[in-house]
CSV table of C-alpha atoms in Angstrom, one decimal:
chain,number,residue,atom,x,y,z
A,4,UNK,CA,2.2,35.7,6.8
A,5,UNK,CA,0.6,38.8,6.9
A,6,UNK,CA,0.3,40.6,10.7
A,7,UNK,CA,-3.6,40.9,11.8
A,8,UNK,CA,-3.1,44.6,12.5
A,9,UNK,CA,-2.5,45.3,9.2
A,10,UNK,CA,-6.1,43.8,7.8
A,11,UNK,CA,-7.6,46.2,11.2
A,12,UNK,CA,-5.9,49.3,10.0
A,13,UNK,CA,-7.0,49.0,6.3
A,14,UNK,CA,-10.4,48.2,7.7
A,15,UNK,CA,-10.3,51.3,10.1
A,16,UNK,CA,-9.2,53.4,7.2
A,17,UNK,CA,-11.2,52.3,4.6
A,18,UNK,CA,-14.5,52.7,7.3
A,19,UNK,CA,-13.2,56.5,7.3
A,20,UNK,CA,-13.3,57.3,3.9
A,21,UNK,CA,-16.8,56.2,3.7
A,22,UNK,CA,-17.5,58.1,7.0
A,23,UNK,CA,-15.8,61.3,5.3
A,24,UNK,CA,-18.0,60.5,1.8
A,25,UNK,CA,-21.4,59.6,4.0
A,26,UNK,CA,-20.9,63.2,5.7
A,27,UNK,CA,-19.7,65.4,3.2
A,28,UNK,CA,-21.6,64.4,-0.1
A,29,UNK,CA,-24.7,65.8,-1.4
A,30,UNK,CA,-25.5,63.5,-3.6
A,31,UNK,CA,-27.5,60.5,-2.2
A,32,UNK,CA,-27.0,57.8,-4.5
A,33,UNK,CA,-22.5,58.1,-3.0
A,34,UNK,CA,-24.2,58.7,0.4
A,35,UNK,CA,-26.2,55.0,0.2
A,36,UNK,CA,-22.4,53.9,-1.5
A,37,UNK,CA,-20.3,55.2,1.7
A,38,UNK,CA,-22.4,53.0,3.3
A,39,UNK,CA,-21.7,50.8,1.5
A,40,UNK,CA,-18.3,51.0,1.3
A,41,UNK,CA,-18.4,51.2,5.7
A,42,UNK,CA,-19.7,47.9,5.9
A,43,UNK,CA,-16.9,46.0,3.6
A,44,UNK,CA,-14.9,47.7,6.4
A,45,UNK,CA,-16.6,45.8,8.6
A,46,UNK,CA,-16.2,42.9,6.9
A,47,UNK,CA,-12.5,43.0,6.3
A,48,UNK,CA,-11.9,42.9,9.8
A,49,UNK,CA,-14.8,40.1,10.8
A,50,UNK,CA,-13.0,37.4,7.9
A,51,UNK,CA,-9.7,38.6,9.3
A,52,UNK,CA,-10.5,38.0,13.1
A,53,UNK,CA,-12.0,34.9,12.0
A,54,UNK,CA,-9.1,34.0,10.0
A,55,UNK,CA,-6.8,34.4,12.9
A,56,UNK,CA,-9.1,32.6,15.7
A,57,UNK,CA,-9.9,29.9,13.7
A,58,UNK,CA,-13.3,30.6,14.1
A,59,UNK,CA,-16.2,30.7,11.5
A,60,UNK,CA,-18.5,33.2,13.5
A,61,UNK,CA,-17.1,36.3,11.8
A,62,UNK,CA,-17.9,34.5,8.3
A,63,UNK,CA,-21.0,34.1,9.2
A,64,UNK,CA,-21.8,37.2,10.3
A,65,UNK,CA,-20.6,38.6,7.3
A,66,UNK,CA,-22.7,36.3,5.5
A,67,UNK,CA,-25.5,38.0,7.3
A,68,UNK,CA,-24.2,41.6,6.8
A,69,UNK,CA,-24.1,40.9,3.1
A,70,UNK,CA,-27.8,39.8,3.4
A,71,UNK,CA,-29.0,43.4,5.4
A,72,UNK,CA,-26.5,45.3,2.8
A,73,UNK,CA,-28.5,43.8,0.3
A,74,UNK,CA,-32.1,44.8,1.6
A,75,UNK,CA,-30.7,48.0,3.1
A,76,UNK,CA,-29.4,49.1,-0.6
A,77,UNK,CA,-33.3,48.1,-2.3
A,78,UNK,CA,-34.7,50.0,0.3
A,79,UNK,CA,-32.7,52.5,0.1
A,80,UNK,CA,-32.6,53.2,-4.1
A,81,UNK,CA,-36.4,52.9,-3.8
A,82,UNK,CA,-36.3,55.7,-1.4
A,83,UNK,CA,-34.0,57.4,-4.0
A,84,UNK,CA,-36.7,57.0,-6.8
A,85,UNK,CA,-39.8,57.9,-4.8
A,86,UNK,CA,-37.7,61.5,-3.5
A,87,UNK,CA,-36.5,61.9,-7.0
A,88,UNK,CA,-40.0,61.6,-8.5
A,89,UNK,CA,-41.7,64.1,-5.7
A,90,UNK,CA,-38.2,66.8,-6.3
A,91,UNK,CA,-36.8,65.7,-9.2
A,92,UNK,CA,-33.4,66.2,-7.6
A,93,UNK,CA,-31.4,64.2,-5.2
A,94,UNK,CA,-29.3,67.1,-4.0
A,95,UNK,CA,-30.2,66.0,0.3
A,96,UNK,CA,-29.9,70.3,0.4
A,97,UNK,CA,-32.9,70.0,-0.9
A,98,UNK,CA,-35.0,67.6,0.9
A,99,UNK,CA,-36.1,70.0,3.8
A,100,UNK,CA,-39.7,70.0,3.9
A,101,UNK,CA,-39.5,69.4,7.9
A,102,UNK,CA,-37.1,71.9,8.9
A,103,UNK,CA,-34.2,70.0,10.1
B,6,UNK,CA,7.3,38.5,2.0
B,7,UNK,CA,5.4,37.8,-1.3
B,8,UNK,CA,2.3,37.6,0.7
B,9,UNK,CA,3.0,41.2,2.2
B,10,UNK,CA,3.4,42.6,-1.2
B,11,UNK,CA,-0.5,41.3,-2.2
B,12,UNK,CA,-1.5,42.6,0.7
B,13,UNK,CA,-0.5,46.0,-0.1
B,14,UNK,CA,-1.2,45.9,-3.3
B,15,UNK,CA,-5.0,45.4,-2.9
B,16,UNK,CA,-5.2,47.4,0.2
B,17,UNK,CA,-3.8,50.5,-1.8
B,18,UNK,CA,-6.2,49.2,-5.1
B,19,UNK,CA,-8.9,49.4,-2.5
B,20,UNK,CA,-8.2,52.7,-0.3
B,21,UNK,CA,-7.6,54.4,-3.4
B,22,UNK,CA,-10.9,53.1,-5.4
B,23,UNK,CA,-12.7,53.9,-2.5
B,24,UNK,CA,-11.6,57.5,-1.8
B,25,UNK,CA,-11.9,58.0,-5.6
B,26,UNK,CA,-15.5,56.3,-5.8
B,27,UNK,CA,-16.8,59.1,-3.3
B,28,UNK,CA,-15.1,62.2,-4.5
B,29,UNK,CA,-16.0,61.9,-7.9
B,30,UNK,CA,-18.6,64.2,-9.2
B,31,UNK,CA,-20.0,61.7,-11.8
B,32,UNK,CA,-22.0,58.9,-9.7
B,33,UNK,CA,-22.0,56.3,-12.7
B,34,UNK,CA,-18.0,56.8,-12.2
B,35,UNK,CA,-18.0,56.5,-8.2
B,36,UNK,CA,-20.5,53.0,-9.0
B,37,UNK,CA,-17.9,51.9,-11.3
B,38,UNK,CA,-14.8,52.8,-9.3
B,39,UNK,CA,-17.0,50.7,-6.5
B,40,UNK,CA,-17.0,47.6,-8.6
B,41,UNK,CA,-13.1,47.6,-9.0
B,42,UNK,CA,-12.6,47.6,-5.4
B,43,UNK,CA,-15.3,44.9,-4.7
B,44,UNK,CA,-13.2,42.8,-6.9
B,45,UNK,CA,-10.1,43.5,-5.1
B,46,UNK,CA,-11.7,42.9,-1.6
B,47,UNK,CA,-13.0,39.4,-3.0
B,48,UNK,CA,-9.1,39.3,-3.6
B,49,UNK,CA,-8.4,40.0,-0.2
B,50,UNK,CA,-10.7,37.3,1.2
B,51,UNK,CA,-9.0,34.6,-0.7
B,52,UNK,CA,-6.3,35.4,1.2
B,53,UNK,CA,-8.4,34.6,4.3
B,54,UNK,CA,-9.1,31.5,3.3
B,55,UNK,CA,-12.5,32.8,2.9
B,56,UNK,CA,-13.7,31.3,-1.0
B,57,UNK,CA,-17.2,31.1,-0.2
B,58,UNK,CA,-17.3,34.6,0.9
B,59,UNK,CA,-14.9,36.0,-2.1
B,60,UNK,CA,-17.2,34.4,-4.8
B,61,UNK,CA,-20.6,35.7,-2.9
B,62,UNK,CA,-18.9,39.5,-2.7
B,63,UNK,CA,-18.2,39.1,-6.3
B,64,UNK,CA,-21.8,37.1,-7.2
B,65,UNK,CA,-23.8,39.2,-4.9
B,66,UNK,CA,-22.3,42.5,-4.2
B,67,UNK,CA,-20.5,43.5,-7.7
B,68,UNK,CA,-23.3,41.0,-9.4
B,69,UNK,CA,-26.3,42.5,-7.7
B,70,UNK,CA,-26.0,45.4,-5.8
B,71,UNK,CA,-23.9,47.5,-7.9
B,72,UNK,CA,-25.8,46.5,-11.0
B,73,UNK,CA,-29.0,48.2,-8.7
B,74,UNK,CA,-26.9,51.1,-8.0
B,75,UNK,CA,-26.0,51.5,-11.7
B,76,UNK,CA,-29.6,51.0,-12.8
B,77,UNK,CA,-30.8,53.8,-10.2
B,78,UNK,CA,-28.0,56.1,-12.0
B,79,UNK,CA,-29.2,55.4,-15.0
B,80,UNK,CA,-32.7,55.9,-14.4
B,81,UNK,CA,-32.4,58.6,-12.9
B,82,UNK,CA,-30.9,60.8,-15.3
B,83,UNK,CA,-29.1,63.8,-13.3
B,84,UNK,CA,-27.7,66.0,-15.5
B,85,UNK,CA,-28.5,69.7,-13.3
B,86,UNK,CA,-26.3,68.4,-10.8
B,87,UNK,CA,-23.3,68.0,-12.2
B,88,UNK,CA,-23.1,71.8,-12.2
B,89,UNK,CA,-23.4,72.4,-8.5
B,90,UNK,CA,-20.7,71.6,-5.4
B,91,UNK,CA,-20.3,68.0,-4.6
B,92,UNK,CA,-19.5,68.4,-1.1
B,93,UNK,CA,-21.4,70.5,2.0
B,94,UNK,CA,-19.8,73.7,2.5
B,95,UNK,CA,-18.4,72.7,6.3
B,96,UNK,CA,-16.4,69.8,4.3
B,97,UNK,CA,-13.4,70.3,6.7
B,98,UNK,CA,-15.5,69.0,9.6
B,99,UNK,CA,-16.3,65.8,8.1
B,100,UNK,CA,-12.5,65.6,7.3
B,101,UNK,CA,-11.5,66.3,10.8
B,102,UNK,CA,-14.4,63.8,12.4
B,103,UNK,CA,-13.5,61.0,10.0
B,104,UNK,CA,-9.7,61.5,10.7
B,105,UNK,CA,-10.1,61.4,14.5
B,106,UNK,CA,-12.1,58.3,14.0
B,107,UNK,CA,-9.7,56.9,11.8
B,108,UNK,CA,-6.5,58.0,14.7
B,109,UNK,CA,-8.4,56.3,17.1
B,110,UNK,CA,-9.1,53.0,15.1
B,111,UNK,CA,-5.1,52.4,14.1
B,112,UNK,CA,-4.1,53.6,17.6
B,113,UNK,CA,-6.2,51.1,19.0
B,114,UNK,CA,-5.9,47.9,17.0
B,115,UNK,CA,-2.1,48.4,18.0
B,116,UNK,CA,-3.3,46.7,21.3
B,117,UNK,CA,-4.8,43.5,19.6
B,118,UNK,CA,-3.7,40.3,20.4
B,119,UNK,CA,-5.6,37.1,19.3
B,120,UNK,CA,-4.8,33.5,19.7
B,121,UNK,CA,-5.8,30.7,17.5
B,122,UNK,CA,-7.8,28.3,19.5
B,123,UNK,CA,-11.1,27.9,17.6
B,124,UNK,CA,-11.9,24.8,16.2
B,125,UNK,CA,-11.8,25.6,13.2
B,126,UNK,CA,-8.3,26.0,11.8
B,127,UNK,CA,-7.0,25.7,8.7
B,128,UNK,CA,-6.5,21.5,8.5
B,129,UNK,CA,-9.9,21.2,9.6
B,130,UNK,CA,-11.4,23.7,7.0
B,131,UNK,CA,-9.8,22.0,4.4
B,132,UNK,CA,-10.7,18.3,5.4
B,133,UNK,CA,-14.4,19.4,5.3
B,134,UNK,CA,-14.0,22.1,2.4
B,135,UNK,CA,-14.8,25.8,2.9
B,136,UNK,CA,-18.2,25.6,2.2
B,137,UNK,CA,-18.4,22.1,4.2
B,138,UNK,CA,-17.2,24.0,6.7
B,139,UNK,CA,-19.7,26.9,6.7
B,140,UNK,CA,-22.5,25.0,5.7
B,141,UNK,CA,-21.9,23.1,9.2
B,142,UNK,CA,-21.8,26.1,11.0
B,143,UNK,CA,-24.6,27.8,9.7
B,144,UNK,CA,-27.3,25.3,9.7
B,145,UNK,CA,-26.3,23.9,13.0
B,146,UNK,CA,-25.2,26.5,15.7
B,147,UNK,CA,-26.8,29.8,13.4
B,148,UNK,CA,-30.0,28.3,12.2
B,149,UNK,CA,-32.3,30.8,13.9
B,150,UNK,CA,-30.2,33.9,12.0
B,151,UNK,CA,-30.0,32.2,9.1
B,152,UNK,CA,-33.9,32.3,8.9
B,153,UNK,CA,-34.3,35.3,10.0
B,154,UNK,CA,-32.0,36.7,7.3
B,155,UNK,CA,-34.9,35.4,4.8
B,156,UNK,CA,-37.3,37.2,6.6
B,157,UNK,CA,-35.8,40.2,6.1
B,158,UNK,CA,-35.1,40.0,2.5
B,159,UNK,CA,-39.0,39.2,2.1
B,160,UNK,CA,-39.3,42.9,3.6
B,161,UNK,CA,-37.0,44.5,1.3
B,162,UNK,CA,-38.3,43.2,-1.8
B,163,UNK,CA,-41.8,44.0,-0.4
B,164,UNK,CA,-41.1,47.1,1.0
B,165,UNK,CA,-39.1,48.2,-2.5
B,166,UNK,CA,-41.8,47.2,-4.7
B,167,UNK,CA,-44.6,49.9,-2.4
B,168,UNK,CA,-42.2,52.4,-2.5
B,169,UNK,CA,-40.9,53.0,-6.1
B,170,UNK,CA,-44.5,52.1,-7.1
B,171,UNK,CA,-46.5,55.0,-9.3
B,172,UNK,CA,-49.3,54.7,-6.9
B,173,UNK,CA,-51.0,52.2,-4.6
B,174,UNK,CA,-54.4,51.1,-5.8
């Protein structure tokens, strides 16, 4: 049987790579996918704390997390086309129109 | 023991496909390298006893999102920005934040302790199957989520359609 600490620390590691790649990146299309990749590390450790208290609330929140990653990624590549048609880049170095 | 040796075989497949999905400088490569490790997790969640979740991650995540993500790469056409740096210049600061974090995460699940005493453990899952089991759950005590969860899918596919339109008559 595998420990529950060991499903927290891949989560908390694998939430930190895609912090690191959310932060550093230029490109916006890996930025929207280190968000991605954050919120499987949430959902490791939801489906592993509801593995270990017998509990289906962390499924089903993970069932609703997949639902918000879902919108959250067509909202966000739509945002990606509409900045790419108005700059033709995706480079975020470049989006600074208000000075930020 | 054989169990152990799964578990760190996917959670290496899936550190290393992540940390390779956001350094590379191609993105079609990162999108790709993104699909391997949502496979793996799907893995992982068998593991958990969780098979309606492993086959939506696989159905819905590698089957729809990433197929978005690869269609925004490809339409998209970047071929100036391969030449430039991927990362910001102050790259060591995100390094340093993201390792802090990730300190303070392993440091800090070292204190969890949970007990078992939900009511649904593992003989009741599988009397009422897995997706028995959810299905209960969700349509009983999470209702009001559940339908809110529609709501906002109706919003993204609205709000997607206006804003990668040409233009609004």
């Amino acid at each position: 049987m595998v420990p529950l600490n060991w499903y927290i620390w891949l989560s908390g590691v694998l939430f930190c790579v895609g912090m690191f790649g959310f932060i550093t990146r230029r490109n916006l299309i890996i930025m929207l996918l280190s968000v991605e990749i954050m919120f499987n590390a949430v959902n490791i450790s939801l489906v592993a704390f509801s593995h270990y208290m017998e509990d289906l609330t962390g499924q089903i929140l993970v069932f609703m997390i997949i639902a918000v990653a879902a919108a959250e990624a067509a909202i966000g590549l739509a945002l990606v086309i509409a900045l790419f048609r108005n700059k033709e880049t995706i480079t975020v170095d470049e989006f600074n129109e208000m000075r930020g | 023991m054989l169990s152990k040796v799964f578990f760190l075989y996917f959670a290496s497949v899936i550190v290393l496909t992540s940390s390779l999905a956001i350094t590379r400088r191609n993105a079609m490569h990162g999108v790709l390298y993104m699909l391997l490790m949502f496979f793996h997790l799907a893995g992982l969640y068998l593991f958990l006893n969780a098979e309606f979740l492993a086959a939506v991650q696989i159905i819905i995540y590698a089957g729809a999102i990433m197929v978005l993500f690869l269609f925004v790469v490809m339409l998209l056409n970047l071929r100036e920005d391969v030449q430039k740096s991927r990362f910001i210049r102050p790259w060591i600061i995100g390094f340093i934040i993201s390792s802090g974090v990730m300190v303070i995460a392993i440091k800090a699940a070292r204190s969890v302790e949970v007990v078992g005493t939900g009511r649904w453990g593992i003989k009741e899952i599988q009397s009422a199957t897995h997706i028995g089991a959810i299905g209960q759950e969700l349509y009983t005590h999470y209702l009001y989520p559940f339908e809110l969860a529609s709501l906002v899918l109706l919003v993204a596919i609205v709000g997607a359609i206006v804003l990668a339109k040409k233009r609004l008559k």
